PDB file of N, CA and C in Angstrom:
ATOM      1  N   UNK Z   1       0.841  -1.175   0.000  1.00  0.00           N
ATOM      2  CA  UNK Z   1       0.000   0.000   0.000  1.00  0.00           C
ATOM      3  C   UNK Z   1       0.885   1.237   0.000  1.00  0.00           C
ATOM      4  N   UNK Z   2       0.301   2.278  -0.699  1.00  0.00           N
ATOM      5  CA  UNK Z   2       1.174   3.651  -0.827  1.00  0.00           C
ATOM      6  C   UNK Z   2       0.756   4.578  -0.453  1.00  0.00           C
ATOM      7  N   UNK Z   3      -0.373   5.036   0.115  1.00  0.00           N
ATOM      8  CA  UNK Z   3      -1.145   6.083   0.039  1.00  0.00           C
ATOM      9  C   UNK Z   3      -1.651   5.702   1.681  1.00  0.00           C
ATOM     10  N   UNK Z   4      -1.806   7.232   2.039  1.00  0.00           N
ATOM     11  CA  UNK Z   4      -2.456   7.216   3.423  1.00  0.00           C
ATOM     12  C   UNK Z   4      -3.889   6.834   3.671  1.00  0.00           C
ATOM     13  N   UNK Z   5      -4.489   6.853   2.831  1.00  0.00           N
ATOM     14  CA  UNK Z   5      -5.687   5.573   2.697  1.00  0.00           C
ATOM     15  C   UNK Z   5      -6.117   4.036   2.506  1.00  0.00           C
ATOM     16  N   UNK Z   6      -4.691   3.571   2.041  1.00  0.00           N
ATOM     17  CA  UNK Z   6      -4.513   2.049   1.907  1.00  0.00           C
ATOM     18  C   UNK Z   6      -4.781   1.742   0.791  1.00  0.00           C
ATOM     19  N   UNK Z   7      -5.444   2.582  -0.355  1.00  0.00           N
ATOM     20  CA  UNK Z   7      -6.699   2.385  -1.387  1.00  0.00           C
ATOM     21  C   UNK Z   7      -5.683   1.355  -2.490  1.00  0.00           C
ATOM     22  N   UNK Z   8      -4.357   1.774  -2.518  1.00  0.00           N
ATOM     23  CA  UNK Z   8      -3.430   1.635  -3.854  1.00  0.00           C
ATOM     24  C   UNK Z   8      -2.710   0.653  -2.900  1.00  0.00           C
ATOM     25  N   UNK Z   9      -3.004  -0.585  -4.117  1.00  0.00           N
ATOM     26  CA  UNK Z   9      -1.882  -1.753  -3.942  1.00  0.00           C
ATOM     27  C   UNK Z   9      -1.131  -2.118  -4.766  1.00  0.00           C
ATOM     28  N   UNK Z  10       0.243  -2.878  -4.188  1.00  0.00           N
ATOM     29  CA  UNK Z  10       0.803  -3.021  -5.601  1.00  0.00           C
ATOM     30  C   UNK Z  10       1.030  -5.045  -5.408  1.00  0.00           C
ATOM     31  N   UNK Z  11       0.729  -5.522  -6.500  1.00  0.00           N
ATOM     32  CA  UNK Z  11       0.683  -6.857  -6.229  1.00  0.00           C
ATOM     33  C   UNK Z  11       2.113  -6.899  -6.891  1.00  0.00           C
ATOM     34  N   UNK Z  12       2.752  -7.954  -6.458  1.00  0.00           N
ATOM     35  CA  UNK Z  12       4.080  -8.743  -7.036  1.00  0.00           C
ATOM     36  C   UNK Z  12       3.963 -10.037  -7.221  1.00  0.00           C
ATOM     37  N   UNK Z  13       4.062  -9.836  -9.368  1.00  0.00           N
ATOM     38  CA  UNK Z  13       3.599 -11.808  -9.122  1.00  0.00           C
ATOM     39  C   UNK Z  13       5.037 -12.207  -9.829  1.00  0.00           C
ATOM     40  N   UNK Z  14       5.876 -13.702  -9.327  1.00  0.00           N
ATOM     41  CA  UNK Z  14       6.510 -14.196  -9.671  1.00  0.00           C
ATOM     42  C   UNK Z  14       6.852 -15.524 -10.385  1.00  0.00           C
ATOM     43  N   UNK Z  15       7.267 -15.879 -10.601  1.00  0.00           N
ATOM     44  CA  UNK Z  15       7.784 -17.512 -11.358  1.00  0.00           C
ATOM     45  C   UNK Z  15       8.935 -17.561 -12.019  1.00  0.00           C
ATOM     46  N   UNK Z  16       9.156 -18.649 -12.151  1.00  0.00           N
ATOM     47  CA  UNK Z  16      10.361 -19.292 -13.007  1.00  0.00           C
ATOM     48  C   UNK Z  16       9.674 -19.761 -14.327  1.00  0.00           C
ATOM     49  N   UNK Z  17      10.613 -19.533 -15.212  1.00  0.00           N
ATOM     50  CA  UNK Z  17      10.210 -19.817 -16.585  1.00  0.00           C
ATOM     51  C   UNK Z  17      11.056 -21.409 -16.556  1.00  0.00           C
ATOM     52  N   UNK Z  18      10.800 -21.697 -18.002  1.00  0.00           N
ATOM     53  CA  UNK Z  18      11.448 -23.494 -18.160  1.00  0.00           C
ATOM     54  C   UNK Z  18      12.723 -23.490 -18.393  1.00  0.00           C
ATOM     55  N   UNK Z  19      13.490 -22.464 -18.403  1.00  0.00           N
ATOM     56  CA  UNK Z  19      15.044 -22.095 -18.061  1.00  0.00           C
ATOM     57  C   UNK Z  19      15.264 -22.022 -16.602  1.00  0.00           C
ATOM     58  N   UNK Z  20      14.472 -21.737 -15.725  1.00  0.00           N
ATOM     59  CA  UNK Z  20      14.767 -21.695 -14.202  1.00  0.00           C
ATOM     60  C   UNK Z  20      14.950 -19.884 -14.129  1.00  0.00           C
ATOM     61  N   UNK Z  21      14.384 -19.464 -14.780  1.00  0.00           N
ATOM     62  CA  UNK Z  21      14.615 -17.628 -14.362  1.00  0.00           C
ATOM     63  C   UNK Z  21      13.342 -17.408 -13.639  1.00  0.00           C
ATOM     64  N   UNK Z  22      14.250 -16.691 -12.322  1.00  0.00           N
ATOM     65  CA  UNK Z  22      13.280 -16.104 -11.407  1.00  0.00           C
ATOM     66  C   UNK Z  22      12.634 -14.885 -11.806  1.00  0.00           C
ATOM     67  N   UNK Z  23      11.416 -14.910 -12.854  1.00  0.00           N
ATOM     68  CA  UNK Z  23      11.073 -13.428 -13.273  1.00  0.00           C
ATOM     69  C   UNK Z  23      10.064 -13.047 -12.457  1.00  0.00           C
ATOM     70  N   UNK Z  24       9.772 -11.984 -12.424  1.00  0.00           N
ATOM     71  CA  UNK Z  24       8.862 -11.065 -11.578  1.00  0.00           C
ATOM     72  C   UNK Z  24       8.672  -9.938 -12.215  1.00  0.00           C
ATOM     73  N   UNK Z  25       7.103  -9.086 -11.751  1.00  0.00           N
ATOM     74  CA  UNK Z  25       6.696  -7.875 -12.208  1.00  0.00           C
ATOM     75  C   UNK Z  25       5.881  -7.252 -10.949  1.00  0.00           C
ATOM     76  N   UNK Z  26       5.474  -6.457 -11.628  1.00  0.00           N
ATOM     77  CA  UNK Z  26       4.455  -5.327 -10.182  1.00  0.00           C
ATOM     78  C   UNK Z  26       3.514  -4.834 -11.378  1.00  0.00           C
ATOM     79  N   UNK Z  27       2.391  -4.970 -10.364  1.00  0.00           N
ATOM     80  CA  UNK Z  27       1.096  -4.037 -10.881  1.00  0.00           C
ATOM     81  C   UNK Z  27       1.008  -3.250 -10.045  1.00  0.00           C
ATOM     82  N   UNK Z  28      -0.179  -1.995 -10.126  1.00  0.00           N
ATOM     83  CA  UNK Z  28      -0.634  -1.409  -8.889  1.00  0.00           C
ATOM     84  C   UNK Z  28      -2.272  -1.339  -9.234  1.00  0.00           C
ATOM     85  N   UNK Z  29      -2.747  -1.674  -8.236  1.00  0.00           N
ATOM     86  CA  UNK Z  29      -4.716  -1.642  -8.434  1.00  0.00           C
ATOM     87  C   UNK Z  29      -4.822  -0.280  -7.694  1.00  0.00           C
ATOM     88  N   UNK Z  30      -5.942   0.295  -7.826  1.00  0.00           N
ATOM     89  CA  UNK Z  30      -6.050   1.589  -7.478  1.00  0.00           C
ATOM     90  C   UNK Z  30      -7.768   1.577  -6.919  1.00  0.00           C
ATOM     91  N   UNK Z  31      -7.438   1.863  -5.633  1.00  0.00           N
ATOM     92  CA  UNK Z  31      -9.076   2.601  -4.974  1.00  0.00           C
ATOM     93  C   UNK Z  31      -9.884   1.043  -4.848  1.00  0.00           C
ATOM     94  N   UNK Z  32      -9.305  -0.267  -4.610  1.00  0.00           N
ATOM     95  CA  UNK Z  32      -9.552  -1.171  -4.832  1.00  0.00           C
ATOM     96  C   UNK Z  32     -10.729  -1.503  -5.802  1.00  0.00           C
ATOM     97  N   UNK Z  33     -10.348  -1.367  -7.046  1.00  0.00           N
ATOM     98  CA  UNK Z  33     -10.892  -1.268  -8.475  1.00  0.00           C
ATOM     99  C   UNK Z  33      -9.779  -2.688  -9.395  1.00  0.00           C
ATOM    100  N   UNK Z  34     -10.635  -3.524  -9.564  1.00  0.00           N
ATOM    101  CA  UNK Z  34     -10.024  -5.093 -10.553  1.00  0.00           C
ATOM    102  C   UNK Z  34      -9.257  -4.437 -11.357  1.00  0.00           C
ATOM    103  N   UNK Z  35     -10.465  -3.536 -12.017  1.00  0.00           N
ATOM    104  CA  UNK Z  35      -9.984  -3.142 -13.720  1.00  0.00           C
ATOM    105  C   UNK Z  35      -8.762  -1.837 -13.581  1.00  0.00           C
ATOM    106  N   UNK Z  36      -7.977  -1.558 -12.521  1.00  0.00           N
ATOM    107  CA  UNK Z  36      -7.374  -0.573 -12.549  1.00  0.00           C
ATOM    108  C   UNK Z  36      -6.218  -1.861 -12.747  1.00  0.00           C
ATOM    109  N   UNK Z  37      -5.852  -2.719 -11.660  1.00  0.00           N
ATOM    110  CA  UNK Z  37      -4.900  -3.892 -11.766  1.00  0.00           C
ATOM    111  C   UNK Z  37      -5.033  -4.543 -13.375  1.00  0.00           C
ATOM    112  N   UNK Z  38      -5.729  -4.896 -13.504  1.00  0.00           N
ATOM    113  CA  UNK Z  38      -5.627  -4.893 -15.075  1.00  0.00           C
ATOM    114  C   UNK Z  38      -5.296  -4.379 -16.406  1.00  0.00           C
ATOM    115  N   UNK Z  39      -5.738  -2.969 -16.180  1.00  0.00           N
ATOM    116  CA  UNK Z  39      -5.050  -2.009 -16.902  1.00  0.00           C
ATOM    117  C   UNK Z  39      -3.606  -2.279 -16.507  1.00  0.00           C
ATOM    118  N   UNK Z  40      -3.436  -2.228 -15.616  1.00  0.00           N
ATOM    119  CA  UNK Z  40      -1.603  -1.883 -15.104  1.00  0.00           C
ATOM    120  C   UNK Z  40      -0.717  -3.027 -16.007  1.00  0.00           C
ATOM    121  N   UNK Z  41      -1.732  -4.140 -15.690  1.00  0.00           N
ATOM    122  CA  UNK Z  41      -0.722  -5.581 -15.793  1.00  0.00           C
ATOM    123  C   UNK Z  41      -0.813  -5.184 -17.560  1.00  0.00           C
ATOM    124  N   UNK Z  42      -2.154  -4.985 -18.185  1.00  0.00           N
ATOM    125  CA  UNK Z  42      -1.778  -4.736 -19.675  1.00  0.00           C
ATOM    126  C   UNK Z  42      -0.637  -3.913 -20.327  1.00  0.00           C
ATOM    127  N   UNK Z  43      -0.687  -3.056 -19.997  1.00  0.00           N
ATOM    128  CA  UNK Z  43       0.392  -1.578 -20.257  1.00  0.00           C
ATOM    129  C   UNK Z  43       1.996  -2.400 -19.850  1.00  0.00           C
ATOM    130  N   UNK Z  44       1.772  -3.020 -18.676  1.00  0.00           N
ATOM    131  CA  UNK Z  44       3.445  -3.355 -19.106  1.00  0.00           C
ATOM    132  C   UNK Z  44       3.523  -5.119 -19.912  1.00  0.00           C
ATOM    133  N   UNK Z  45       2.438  -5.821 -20.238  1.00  0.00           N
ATOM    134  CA  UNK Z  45       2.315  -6.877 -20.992  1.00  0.00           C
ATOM    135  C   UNK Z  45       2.885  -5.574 -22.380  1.00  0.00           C
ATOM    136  N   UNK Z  46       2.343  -4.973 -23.048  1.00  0.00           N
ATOM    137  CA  UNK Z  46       2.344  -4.606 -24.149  1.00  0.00           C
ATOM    138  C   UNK Z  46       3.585  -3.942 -24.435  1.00  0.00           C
ATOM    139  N   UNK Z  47       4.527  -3.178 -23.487  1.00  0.00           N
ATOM    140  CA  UNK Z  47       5.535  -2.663 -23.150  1.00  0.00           C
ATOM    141  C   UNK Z  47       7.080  -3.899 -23.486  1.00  0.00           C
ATOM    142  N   UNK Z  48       6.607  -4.997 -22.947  1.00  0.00           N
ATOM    143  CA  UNK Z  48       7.226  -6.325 -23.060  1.00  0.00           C
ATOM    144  C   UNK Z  48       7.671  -7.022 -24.131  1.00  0.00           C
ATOM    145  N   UNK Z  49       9.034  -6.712 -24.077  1.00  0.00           N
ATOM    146  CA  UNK Z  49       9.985  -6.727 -25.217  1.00  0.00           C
ATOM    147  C   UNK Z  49      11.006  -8.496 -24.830  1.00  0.00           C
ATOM    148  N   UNK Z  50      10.048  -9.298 -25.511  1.00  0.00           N
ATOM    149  CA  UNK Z  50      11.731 -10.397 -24.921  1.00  0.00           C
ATOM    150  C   UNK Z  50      12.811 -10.305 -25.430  1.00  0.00           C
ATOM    151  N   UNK Z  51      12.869  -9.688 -26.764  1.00  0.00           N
ATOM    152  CA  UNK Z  51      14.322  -9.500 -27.395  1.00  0.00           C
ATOM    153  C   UNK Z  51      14.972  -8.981 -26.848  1.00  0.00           C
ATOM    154  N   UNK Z  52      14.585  -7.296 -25.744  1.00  0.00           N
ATOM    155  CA  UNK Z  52      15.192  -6.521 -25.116  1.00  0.00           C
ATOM    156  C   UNK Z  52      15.873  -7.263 -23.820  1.00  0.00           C
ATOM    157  N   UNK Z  53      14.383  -7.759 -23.301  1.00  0.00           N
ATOM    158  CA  UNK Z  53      15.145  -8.345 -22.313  1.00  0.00           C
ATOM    159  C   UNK Z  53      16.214 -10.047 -22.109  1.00  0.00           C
ATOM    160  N   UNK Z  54      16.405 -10.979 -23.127  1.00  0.00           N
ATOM    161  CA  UNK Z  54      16.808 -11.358 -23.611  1.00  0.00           C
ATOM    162  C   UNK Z  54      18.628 -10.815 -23.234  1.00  0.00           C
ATOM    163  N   UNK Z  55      18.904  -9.769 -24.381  1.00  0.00           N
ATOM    164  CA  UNK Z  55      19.585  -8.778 -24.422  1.00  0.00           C
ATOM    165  C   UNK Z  55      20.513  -8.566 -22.796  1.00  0.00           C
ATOM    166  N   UNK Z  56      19.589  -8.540 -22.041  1.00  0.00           N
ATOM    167  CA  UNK Z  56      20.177  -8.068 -20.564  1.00  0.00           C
ATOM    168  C   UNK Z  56      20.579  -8.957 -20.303  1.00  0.00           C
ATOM    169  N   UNK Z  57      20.806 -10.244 -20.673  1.00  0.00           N
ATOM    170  CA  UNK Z  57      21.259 -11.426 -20.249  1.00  0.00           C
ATOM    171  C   UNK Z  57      22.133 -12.028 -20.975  1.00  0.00           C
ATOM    172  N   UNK Z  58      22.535 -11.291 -21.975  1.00  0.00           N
ATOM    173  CA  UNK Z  58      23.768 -11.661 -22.563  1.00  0.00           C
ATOM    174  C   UNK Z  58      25.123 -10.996 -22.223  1.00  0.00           C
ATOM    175  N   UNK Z  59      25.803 -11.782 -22.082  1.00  0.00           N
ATOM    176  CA  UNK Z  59      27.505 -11.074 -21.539  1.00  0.00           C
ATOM    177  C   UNK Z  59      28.276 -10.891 -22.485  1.00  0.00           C
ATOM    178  N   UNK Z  60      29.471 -10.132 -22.199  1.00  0.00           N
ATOM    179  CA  UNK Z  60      30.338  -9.400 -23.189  1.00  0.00           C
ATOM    180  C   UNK Z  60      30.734 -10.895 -24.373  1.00  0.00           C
ATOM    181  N   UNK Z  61      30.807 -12.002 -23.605  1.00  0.00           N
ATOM    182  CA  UNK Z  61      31.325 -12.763 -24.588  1.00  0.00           C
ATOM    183  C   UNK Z  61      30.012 -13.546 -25.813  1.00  0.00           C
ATOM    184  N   UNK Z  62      29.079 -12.801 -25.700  1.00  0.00           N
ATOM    185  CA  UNK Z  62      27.783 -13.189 -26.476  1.00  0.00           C
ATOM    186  C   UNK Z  62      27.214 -14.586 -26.266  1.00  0.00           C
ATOM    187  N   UNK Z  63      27.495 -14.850 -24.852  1.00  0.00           N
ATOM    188  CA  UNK Z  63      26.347 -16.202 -24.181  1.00  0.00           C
ATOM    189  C   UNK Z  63      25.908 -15.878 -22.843  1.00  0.00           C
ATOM    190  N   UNK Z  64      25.214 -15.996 -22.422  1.00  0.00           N
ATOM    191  CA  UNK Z  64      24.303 -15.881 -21.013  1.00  0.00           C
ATOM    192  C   UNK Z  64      24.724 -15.904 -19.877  1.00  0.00           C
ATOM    193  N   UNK Z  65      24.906 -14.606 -19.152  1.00  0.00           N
ATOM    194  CA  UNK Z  65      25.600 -14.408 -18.086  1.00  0.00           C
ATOM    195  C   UNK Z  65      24.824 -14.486 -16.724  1.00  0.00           C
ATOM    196  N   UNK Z  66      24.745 -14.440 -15.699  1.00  0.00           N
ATOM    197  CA  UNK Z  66      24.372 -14.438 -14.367  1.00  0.00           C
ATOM    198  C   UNK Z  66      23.494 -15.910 -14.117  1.00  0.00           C
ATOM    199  N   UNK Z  67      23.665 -16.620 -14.695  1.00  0.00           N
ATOM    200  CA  UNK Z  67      22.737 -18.054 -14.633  1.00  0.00           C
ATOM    201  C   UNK Z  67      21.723 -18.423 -16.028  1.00  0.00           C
ATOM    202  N   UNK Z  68      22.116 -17.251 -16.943  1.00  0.00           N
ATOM    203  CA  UNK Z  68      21.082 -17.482 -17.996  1.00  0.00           C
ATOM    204  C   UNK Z  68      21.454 -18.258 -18.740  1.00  0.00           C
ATOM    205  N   UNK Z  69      20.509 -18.985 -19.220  1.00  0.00           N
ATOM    206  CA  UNK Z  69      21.526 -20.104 -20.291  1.00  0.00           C
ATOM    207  C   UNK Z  69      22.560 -19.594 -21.486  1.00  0.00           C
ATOM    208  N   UNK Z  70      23.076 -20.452 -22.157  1.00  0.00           N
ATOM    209  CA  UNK Z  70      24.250 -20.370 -22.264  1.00  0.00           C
ATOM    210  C   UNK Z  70      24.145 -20.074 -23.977  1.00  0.00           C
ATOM    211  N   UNK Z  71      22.969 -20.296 -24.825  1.00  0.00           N
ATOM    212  CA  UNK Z  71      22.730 -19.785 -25.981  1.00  0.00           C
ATOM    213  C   UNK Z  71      22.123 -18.712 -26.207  1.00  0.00           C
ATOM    214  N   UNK Z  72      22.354 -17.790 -26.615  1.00  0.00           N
ATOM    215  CA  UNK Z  72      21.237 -16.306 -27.069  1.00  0.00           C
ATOM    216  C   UNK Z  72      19.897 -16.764 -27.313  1.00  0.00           C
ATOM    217  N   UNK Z  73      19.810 -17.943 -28.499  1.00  0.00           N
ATOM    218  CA  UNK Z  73      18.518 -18.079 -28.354  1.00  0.00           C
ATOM    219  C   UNK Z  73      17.462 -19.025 -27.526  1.00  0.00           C
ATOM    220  N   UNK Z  74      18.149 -19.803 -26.508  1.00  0.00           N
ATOM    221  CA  UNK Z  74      17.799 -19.905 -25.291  1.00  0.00           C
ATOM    222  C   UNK Z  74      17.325 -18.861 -24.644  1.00  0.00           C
ATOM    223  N   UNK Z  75      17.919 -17.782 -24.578  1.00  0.00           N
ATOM    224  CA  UNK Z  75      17.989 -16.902 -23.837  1.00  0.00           C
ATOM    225  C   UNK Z  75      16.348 -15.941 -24.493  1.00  0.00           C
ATOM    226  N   UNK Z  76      16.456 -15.904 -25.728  1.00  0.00           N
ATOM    227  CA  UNK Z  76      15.556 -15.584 -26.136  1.00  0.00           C
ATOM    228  C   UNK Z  76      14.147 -16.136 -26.180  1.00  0.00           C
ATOM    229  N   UNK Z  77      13.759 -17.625 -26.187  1.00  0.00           N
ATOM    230  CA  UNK Z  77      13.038 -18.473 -26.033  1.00  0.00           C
ATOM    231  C   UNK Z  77      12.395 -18.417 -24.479  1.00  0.00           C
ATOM    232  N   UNK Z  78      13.356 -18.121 -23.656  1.00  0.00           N
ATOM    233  CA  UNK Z  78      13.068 -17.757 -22.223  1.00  0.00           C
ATOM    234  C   UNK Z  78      12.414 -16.808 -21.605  1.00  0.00           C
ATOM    235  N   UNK Z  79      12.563 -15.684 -22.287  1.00  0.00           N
ATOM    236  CA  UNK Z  79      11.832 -14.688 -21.973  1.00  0.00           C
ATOM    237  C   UNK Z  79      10.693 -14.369 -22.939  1.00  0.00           C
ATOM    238  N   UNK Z  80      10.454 -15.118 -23.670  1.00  0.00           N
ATOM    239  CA  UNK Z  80       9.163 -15.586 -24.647  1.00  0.00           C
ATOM    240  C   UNK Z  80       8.628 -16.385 -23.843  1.00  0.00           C
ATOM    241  N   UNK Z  81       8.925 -17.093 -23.185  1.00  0.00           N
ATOM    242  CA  UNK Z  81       8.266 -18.210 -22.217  1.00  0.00           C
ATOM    243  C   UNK Z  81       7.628 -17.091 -20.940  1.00  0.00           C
ATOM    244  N   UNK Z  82       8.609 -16.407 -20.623  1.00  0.00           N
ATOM    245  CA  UNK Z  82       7.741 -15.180 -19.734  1.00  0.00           C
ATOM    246  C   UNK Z  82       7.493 -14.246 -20.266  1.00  0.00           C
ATOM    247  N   UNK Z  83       7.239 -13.812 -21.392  1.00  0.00           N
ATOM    248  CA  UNK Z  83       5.859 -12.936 -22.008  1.00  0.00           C
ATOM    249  C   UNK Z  83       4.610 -13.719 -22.274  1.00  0.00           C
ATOM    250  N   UNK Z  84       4.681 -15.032 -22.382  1.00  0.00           N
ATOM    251  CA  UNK Z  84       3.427 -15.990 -21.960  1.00  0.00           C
ATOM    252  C   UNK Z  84       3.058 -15.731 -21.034  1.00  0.00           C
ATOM    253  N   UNK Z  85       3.742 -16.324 -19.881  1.00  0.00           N
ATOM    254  CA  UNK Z  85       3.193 -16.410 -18.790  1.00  0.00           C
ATOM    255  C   UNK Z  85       2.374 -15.214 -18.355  1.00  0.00           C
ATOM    256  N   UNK Z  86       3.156 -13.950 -18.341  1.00  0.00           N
ATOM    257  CA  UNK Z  86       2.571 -12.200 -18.337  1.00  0.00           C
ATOM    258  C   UNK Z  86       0.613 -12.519 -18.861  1.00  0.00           C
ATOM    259  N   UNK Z  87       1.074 -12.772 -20.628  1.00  0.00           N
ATOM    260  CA  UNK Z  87      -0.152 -12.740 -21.012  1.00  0.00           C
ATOM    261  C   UNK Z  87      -1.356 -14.186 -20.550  1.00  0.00           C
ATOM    262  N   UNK Z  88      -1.191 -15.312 -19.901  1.00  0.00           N
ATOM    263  CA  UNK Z  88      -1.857 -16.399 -19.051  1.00  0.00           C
ATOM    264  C   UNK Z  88      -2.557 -15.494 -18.236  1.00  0.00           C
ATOM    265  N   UNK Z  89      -1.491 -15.073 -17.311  1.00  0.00           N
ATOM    266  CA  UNK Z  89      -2.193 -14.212 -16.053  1.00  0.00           C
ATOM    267  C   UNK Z  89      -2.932 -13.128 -16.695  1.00  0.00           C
ATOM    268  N   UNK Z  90      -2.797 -12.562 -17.400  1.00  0.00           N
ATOM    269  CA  UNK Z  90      -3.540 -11.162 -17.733  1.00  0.00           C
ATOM    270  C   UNK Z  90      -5.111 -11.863 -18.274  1.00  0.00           C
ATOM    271  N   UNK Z  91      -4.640 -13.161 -19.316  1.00  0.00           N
ATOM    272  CA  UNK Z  91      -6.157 -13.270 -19.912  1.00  0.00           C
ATOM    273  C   UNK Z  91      -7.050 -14.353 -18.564  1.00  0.00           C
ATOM    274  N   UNK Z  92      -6.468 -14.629 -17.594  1.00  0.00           N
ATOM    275  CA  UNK Z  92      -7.122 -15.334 -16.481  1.00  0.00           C
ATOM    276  C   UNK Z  92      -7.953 -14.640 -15.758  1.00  0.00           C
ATOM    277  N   UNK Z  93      -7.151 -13.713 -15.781  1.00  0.00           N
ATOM    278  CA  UNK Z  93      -7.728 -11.985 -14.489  1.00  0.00           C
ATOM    279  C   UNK Z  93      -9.014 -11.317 -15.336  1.00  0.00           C
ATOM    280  N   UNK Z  94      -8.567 -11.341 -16.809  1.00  0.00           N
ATOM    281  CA  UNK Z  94      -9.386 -10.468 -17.895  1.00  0.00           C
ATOM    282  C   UNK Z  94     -11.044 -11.815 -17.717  1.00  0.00           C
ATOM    283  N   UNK Z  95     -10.507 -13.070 -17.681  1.00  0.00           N
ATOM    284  CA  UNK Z  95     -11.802 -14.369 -18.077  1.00  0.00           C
ATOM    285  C   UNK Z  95     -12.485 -13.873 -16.590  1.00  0.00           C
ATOM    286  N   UNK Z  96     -11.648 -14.308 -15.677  1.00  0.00           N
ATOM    287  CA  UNK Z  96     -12.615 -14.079 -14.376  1.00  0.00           C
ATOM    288  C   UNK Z  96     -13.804 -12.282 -13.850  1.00  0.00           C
ATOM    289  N   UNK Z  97     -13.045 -11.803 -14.126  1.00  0.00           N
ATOM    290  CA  UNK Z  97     -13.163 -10.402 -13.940  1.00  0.00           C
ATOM    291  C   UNK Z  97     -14.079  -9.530 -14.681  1.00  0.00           C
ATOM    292  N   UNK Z  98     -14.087  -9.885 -16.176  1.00  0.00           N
ATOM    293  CA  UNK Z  98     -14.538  -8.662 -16.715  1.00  0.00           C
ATOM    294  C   UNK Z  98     -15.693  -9.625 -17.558  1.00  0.00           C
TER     295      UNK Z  98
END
């Protein structure tokens, strides 16, 4: 919660993709309103670049640094695997909700 009313939350949802990456994001719901959390989670679904992020996980020697696997396009496949997941949760929240 952020606000001296409690109204604004910010949820943090996480998982591992089928590479073993611990990914995570944040929404924020507003005035406890579904469709504000929804909006949120859309805007950064659509924002969601795996090539970019991909990218952050490649090291100077052009294979996968900090635990990421060890091919680029592993690496790329991986964070395609979590822009799924992003969009699962979004159309689960969107089926139940709206």
């Amino acid at each position: 919660m952020d606000d001296k009313n409690k109204s604004n939350i910010q949820f943090d949802f996480q998982r591992y993709t089928n590479y073993g990456q611990d990914f995570n994001f944040s929404a924020e719901m507003k005035c406890e309103d579904i469709d504000t959390l929804i909006a949120d989670m859309e805007q950064y679904f659509e924002g969601f670049d795996p090539d970019y992020e991909a990218y952050l996980w490649i090291g100077n020697d052009g294979h996968g640094k900090n635990g990421a696997p060890y091919h680029i396009k592993d690496i790329v496949s991986d964070m395609e695997e979590a822009e799924k997941q992003i969009h699962d949760l979004l159309e689960a929240l969107e089926t139940e909700f709206i």
